[in-house]
Short mmCIF file of C-alpha atoms and ligand atoms in Angstrom, two decimals:
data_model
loop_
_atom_site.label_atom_id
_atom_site.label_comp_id
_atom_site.label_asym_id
_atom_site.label_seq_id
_atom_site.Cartn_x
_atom_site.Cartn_y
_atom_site.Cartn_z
CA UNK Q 630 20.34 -5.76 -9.90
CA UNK Q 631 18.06 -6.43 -13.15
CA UNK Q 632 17.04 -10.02 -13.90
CA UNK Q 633 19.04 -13.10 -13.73
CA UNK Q 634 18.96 -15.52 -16.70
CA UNK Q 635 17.38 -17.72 -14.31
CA UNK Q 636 14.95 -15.51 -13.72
CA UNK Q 637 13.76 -14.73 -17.41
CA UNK Q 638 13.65 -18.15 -18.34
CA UNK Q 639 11.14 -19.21 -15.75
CA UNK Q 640 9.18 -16.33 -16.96
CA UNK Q 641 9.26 -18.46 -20.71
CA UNK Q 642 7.92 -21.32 -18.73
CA UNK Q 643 5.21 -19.75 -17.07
CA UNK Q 644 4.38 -18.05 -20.51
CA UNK Q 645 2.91 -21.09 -21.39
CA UNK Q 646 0.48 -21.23 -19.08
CA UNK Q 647 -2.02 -18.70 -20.18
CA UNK Q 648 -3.58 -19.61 -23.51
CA UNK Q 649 -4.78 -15.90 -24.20
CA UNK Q 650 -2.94 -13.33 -27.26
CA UNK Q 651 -0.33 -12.48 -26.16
CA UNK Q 652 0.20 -8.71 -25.67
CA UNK Q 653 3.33 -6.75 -26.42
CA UNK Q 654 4.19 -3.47 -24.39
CA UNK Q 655 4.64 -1.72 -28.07
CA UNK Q 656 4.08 -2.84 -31.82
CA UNK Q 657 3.87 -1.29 -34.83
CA UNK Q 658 0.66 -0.96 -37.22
CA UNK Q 659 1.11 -1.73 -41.14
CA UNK Q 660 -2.01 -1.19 -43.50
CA UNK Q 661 -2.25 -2.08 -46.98
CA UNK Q 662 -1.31 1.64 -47.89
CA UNK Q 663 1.69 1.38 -45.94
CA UNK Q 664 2.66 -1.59 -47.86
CA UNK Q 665 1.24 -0.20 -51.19
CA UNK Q 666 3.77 2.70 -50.67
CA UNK Q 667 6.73 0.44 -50.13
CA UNK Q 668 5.70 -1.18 -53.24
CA UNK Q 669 5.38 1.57 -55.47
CA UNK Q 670 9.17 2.49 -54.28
CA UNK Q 671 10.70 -0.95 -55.14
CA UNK Q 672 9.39 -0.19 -58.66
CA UNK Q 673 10.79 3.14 -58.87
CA UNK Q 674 14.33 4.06 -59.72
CA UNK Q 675 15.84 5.23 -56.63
CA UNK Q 676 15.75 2.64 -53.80
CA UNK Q 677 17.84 5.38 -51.66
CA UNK Q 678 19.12 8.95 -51.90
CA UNK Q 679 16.03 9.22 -54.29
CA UNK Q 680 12.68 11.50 -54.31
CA UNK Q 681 11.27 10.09 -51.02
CA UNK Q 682 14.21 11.09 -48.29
CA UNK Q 683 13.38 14.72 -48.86
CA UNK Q 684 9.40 14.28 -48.96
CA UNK Q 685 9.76 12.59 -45.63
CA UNK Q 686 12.19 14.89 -43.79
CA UNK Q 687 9.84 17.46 -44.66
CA UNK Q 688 7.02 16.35 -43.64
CA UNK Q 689 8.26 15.03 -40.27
CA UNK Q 690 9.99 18.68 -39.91
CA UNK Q 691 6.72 20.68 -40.56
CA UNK Q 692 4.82 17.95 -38.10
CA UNK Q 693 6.89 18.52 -35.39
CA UNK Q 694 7.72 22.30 -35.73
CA UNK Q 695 10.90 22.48 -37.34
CA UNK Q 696 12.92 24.06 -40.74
CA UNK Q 697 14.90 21.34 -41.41
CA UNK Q 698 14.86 17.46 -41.50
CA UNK Q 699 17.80 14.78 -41.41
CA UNK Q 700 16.61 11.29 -41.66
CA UNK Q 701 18.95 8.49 -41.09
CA UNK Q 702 19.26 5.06 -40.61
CA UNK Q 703 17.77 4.88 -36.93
CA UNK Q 704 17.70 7.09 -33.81
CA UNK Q 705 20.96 6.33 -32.56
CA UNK Q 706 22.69 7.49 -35.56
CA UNK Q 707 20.65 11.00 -35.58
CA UNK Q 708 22.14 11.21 -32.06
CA UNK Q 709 25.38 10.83 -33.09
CA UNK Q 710 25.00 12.85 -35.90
CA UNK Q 711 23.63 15.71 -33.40
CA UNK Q 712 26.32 15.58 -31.41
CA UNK Q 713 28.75 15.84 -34.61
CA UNK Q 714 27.15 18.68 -35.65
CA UNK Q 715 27.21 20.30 -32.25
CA UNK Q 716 30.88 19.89 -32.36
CA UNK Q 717 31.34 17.32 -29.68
CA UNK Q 718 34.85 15.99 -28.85
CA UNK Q 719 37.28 14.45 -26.57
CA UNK Q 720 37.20 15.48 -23.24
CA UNK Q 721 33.95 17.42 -23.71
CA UNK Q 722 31.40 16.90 -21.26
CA UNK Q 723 27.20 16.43 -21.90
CA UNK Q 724 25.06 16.68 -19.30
CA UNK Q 725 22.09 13.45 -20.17
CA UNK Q 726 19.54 11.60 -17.89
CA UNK Q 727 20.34 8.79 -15.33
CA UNK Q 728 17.80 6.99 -16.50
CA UNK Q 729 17.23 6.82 -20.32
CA UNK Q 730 17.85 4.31 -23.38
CA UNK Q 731 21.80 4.02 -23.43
CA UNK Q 732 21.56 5.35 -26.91
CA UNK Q 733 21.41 8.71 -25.19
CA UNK Q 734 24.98 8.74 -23.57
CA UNK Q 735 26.35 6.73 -26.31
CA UNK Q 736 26.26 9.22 -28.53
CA UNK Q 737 28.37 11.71 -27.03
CA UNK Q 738 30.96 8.51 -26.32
CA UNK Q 739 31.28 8.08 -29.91
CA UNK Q 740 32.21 11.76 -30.49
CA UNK Q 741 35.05 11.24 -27.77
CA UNK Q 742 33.15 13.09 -25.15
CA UNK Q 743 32.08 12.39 -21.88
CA UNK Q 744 28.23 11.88 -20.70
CA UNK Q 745 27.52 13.41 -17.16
CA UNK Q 746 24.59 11.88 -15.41
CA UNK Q 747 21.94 14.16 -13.76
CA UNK Q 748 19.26 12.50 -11.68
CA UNK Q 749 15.89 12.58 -12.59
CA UNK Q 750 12.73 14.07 -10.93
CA UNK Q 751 10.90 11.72 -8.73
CA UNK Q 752 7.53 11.97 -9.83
CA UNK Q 753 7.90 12.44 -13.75
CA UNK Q 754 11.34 10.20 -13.99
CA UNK Q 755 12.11 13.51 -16.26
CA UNK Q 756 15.92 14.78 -16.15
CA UNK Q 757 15.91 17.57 -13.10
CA UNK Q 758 16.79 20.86 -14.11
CA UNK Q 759 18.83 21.51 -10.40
CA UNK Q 760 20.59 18.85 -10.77
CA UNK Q 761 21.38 19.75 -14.56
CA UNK Q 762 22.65 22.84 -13.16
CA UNK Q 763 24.88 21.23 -10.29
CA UNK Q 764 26.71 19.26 -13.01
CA UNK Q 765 27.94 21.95 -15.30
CA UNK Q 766 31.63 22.81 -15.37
CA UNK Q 767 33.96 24.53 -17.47
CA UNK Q 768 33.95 21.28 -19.81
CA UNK Q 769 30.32 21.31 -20.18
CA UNK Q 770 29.07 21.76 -23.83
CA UNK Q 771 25.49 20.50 -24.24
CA UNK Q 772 22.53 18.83 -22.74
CA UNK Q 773 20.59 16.04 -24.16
CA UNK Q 774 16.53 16.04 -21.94
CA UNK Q 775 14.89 13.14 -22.74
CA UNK Q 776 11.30 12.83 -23.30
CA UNK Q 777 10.90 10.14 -21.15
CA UNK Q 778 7.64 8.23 -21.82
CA UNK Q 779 6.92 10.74 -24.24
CA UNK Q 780 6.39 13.85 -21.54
CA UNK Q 781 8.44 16.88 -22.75
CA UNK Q 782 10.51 18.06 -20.20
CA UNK Q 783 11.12 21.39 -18.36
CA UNK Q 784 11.94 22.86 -21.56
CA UNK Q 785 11.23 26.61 -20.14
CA UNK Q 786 13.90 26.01 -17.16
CA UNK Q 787 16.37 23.76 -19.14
CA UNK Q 788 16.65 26.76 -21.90
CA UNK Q 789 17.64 29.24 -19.80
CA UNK Q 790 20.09 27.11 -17.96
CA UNK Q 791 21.37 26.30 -21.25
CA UNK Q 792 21.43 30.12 -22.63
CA UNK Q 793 23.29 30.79 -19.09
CA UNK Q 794 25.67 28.51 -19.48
CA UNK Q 795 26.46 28.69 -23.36
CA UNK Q 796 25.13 25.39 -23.90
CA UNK Q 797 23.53 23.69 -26.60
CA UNK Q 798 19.77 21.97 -25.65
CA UNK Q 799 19.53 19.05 -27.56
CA UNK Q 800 16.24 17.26 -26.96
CA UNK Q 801 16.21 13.45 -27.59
CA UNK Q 802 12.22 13.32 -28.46
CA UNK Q 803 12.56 9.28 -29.56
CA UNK Q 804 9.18 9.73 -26.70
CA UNK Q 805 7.48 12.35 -27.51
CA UNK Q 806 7.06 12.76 -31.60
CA UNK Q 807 3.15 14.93 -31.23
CA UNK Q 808 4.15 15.93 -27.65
CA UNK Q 809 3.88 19.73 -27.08
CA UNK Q 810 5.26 21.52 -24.09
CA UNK Q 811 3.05 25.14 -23.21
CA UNK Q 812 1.43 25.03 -26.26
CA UNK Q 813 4.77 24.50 -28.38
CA UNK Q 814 5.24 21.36 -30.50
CA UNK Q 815 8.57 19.85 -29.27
CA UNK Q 816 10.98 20.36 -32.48
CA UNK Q 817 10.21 24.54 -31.42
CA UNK Q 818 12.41 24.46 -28.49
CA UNK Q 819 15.59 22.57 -28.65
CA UNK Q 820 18.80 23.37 -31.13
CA UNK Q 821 18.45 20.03 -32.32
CA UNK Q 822 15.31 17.13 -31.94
CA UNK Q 823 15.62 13.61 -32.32
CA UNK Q 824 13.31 11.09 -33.55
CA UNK Q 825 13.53 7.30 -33.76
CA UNK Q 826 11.22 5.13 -36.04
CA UNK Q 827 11.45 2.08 -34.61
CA UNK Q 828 8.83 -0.13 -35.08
CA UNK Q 829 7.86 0.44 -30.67
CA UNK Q 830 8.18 4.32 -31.91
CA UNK Q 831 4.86 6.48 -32.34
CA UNK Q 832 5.55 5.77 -36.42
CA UNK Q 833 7.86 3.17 -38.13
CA UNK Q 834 10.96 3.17 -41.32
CA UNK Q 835 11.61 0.06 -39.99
CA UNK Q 836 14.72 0.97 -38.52
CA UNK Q 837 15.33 4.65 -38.89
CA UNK Q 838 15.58 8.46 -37.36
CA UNK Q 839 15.51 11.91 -37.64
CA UNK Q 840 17.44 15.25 -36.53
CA UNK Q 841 15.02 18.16 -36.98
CA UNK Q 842 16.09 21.89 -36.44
CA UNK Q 843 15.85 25.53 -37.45
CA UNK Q 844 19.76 25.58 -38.24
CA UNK Q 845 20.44 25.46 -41.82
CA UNK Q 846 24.26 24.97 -41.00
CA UNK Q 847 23.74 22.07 -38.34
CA UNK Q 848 21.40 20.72 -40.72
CA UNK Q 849 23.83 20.79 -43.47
CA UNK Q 850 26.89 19.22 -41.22
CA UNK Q 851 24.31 16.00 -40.10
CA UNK Q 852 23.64 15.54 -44.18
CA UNK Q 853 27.46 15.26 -44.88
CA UNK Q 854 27.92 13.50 -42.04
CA UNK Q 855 25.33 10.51 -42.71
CA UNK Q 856 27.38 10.08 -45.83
CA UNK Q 857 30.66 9.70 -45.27
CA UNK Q 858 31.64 13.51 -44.88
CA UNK Q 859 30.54 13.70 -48.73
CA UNK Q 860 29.63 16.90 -49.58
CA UNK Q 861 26.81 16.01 -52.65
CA UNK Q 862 25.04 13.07 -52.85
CA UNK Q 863 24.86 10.51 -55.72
CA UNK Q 864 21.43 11.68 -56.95
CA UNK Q 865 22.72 15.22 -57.40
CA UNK Q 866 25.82 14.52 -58.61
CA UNK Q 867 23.81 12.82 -61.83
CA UNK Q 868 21.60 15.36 -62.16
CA UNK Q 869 24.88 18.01 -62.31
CA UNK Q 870 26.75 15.18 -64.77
CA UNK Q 871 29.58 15.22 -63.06
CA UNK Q 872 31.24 12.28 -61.20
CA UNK Q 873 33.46 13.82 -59.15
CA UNK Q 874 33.08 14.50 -55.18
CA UNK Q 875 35.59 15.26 -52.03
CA UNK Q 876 35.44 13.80 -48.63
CA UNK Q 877 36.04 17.17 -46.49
CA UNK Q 878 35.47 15.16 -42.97
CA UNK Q 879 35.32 12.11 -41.52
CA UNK Q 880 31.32 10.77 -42.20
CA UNK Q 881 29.28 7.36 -41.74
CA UNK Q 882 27.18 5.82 -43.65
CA UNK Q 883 24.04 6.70 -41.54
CA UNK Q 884 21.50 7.20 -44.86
CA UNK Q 885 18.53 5.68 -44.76
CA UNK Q 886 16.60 4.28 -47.70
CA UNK Q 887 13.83 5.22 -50.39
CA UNK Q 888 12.05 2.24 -48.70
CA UNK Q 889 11.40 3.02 -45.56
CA UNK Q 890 11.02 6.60 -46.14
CA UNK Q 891 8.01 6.14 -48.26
CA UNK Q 892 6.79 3.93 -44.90
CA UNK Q 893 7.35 6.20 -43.15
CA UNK Q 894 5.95 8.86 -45.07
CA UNK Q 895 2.45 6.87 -45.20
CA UNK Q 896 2.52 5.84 -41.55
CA UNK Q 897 3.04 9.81 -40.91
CA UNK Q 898 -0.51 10.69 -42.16
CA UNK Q 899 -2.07 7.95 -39.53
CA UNK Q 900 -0.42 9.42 -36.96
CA UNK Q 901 -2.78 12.22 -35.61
CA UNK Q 902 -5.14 9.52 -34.90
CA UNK Q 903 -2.51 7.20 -33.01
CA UNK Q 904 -1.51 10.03 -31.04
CA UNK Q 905 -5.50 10.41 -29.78
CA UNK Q 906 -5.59 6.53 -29.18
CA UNK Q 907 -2.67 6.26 -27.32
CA UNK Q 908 -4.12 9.67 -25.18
CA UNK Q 909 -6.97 7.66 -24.44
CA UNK Q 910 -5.60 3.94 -23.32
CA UNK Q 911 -3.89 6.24 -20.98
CA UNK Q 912 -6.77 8.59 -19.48
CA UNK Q 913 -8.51 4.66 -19.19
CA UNK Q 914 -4.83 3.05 -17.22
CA UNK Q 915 -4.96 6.38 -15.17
CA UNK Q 916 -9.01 6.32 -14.47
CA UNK Q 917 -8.28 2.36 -13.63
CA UNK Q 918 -5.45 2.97 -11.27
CA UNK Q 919 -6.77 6.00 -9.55
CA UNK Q 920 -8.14 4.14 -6.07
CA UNK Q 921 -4.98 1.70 -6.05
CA UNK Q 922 -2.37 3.08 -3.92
CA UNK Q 923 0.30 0.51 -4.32
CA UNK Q 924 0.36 1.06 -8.24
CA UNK Q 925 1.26 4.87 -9.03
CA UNK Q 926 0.89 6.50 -12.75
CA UNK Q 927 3.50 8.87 -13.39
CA UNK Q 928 2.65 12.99 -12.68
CA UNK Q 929 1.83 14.36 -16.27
CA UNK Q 930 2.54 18.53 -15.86
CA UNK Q 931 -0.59 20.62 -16.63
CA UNK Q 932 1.25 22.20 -19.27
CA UNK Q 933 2.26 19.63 -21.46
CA UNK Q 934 0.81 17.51 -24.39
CA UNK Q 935 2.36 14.07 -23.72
CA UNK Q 936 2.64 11.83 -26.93
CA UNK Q 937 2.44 8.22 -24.66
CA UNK Q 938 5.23 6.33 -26.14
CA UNK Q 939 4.76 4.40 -22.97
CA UNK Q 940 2.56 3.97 -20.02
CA UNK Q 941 4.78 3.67 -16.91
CA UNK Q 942 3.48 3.02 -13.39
CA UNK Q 943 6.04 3.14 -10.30
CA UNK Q 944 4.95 0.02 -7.40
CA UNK Q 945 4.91 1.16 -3.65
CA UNK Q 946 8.18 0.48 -2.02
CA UNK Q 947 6.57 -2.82 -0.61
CA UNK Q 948 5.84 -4.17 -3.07
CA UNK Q 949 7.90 -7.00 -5.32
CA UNK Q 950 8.46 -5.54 -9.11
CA UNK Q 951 10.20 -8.43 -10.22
CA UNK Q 952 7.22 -10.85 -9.05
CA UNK Q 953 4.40 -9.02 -10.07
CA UNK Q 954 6.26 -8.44 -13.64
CA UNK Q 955 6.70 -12.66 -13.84
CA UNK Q 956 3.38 -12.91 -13.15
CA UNK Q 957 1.83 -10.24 -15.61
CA UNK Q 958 4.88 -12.08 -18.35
CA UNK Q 959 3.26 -15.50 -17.06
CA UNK Q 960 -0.05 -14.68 -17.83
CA UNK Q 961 0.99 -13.01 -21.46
CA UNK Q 962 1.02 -9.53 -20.76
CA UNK Q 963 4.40 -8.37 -22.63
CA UNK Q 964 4.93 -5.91 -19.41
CA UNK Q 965 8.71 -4.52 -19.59
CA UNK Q 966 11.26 -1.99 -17.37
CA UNK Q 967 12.55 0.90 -19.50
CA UNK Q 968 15.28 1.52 -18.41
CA UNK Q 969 18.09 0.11 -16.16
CA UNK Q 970 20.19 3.42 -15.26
CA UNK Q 971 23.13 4.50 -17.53
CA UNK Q 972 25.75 3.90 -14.68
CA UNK Q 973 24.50 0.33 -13.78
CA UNK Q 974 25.57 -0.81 -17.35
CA UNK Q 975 28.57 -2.84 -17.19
CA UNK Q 976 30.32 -0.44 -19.86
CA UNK Q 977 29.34 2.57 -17.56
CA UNK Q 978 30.20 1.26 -14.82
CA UNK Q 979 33.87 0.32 -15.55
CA UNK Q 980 33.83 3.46 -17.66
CA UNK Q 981 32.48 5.82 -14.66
CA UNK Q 982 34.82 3.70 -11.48
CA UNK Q 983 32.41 1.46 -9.79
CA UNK Q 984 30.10 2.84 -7.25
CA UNK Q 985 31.30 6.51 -7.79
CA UNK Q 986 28.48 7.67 -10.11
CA UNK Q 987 25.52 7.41 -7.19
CA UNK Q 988 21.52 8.64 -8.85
CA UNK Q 989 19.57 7.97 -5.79
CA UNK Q 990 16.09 8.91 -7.37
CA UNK Q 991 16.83 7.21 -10.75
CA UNK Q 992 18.54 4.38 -8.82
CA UNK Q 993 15.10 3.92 -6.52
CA UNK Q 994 12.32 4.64 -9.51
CA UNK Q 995 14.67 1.74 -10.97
CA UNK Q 996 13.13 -0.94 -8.38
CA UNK Q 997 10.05 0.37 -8.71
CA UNK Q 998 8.42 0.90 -12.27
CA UNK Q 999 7.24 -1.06 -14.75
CA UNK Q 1000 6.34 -0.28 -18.57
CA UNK Q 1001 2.39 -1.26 -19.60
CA UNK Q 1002 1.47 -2.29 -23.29
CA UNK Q 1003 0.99 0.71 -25.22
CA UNK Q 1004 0.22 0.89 -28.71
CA UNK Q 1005 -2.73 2.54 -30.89
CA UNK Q 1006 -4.45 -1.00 -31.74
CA UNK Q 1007 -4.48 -1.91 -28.08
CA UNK Q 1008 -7.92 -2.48 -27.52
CA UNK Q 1009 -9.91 -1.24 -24.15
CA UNK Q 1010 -10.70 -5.05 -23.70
CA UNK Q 1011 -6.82 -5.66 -23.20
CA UNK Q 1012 -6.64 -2.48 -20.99
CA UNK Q 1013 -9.20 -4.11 -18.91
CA UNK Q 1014 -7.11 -7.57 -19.05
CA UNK Q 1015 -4.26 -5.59 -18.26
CA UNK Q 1016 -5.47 -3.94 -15.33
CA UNK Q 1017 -7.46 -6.65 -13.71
CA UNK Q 1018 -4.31 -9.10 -13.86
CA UNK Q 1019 -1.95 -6.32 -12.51
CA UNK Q 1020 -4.40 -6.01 -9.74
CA UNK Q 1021 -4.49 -9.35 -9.22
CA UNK Q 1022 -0.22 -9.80 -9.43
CA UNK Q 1023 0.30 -6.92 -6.88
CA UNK Q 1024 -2.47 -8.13 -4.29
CA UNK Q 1025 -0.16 -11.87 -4.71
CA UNK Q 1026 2.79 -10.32 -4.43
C1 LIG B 1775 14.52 4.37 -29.31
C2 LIG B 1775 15.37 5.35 -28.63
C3 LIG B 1775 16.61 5.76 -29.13
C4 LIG B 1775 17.30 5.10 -30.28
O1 LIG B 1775 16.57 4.90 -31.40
P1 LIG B 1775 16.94 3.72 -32.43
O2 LIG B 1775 16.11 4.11 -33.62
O3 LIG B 1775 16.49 2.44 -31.81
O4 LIG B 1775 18.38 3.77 -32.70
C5 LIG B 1775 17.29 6.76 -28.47
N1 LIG B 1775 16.80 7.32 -27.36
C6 LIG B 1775 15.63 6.94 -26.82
C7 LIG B 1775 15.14 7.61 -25.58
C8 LIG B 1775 14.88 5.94 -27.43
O5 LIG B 1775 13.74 5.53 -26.87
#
């Protein structure tokens, strides 16, 4: 299962035989007004808590449909600070993808609780609303759906189950920021929607991430909660004169700076334009794959806007993933696997009892997929290298 050591270091080896760029699956883009904007910060007077955490939160909360914003220090911590607000504890159960980043399921670990697996659907790789509905018990609190790739998910069938079942929807949309699911952005649907801005994300703090939601109350919990269970912050505290301030829960220090807001706040306005690009290096890997049967693209739904954080094919059964993914790697094609499934992680596993948590669809699509650069300065002369060498890996493999 997954590479051996062995393995990956052959694939530095044969890196070196291809004298072409190479290309990543993801980067980020930085302008000069990106870099202008940072500047302008580190001459201000507030390097964090200051004027540009707000401006951001809005702005990503009106993007993406939402009331309220919560930025934080990176998309793992606005999970955690979801599942805080949620009120997520020990022994209660979350219902989260097989196959996502482990960030998903770590979150509710932190809280105390426990992450159920569901399987996901075989042609999207999204989490499958049956199975989401064969895993609820009497512990069952919430469900976290993963935008996986950047497709929303079944949000229509996943709500109901949800509204059934007295569960909170959480939607981890670290995929899908622009995605829209029947003509809904994807911050409309969920309690609570997740960001990350990551520099592979759709935009980039850096590190850093966002909770966005209609619920004034769970909006206030996450702000208390990224600092320290404080109830004001410094900035307001000076502007009321007054030094003091109570703890009333246990908090983190999940806040995320002046800096990278105001990055991110300039990268935001480029956005609309990176979401079209990355549309169309997709329609040209799905055109290009269309009469190659051994390489699959994944279904898109006809009612969905996907936002194309990745590009993910799925290989016939035949054919070798691990081969054809040295060879694209050997000839500089930064192809990856996203992701290995929650229960074959060595923490999950011990955590779960080995070989009792069984996922056959994520488990298979596992084998079988592989992750193709992505990213809005990708140009349709790489897509072309791309595609030609992948040809030429899976008819040598
Ligand atoms: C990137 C990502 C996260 C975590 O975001 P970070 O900002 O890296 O902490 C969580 N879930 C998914 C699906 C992601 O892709």
């Amino acid at each position: 299962m997954g590479f051996s050591r062995e393995k990956e270091e052959d694939t530095d080896r044969l890196a070196e035989n291809d004298s072409r760029a190479f290309i990543p699956y993801g980067r980020q883009q930085v302008d000069e007004d990106d870099i202008q904007a940072v500047a302008e910060v580190l001459r201000s007077d507030w390097l964090t808590t200051g004027p540009q955490v707000g401006r951001f939160e809005e702005a990503v909360a009106t993007f993406a449909g939402a009331r309220h914003g919560v930025a934080v220090s990176s998309g793992t911590a606005a999970l955690h600070g979801a599942m805080h607000a949620i009120g997520i504890g020990p022994g209660d159960e979350v219902i989260v993808p097989a196959i996502t980043f482990v960030a998903t399921a770590n979150c509710v670990v932190y809280q105390g609780g426990i992450p159920v697996l569901a399987d996901v659907d075989k042609a999207t790789l999204l989490i499958d609303p049956d199975e989401v509905r064969q895993r609820i018990t009497a512990k069952t609190r919430a469900i976290i759906a993963v935008d996986y790739a950047g497709q929303p998910c079944d949000y229509d069938r996943l709500r109901k189950i949800a509204d059934e079942h007295n569960l909170y929807l959480v939607s981890d949309s670290c995929h899908s920021l622009g995605g829209e699911y029947r003509g809904r952005r994807v911050a409309e649907i969920a309690d609570l929607t997740v960001f990350s801005f990551h520099p592979v994300k759709h935009i980039t703090t850096g590190e850093g991430g966002m909770v966005v939601t209609d619920q004034a109350e769970l909006a206030e919990k996450m702000k208390r909660f990224r600092n320290h269970g404080i109830a004001t912050d410094h900035r307001q505290r000076e502007t009321l004169g007054t030094w003091y301030y109570e703890m009333t829960e246990l908090g983190f220090n999940y806040r995320i700076s002046d800096i990278a807001c105001a990055l991110g706040l300039s990268q935001l306005q480029k956005l609309p334009a990176w979401l079209a690009r990355r549309r169309e290096i997709a329609a040209l890997y799905r055109t290009a794959l269309q009469d190659f049967p051994d390489v699959q693209s994944l279904r898109v739904a006809d009612d969905v806007l996907h936002a194309f954080h990745l590009y993910v094919v799925r290989f016939a059964e035949q054919i070798d993933r691990a081969a054809v993914f040295r060879k694209m790697r050997a000839a500089n094609i930064g192809v990856n696997v996203h992701y290995l499934p929650i229960h074959f992680h060595p923490y999950y596993r011990q955590r779960f009892g080995e070989g009792l948590v069984q996922r056959p669809e994520a488990e298979a699509a596992y084998d079988q997929i592989l992750s193709l650069p992505m990213y809005p300065d990708l140009t349709n002369d790489d897509v072309i290298r791309v595609i030609s060498t992948l040809r030429q890996a899976v008819a040598s493999s």
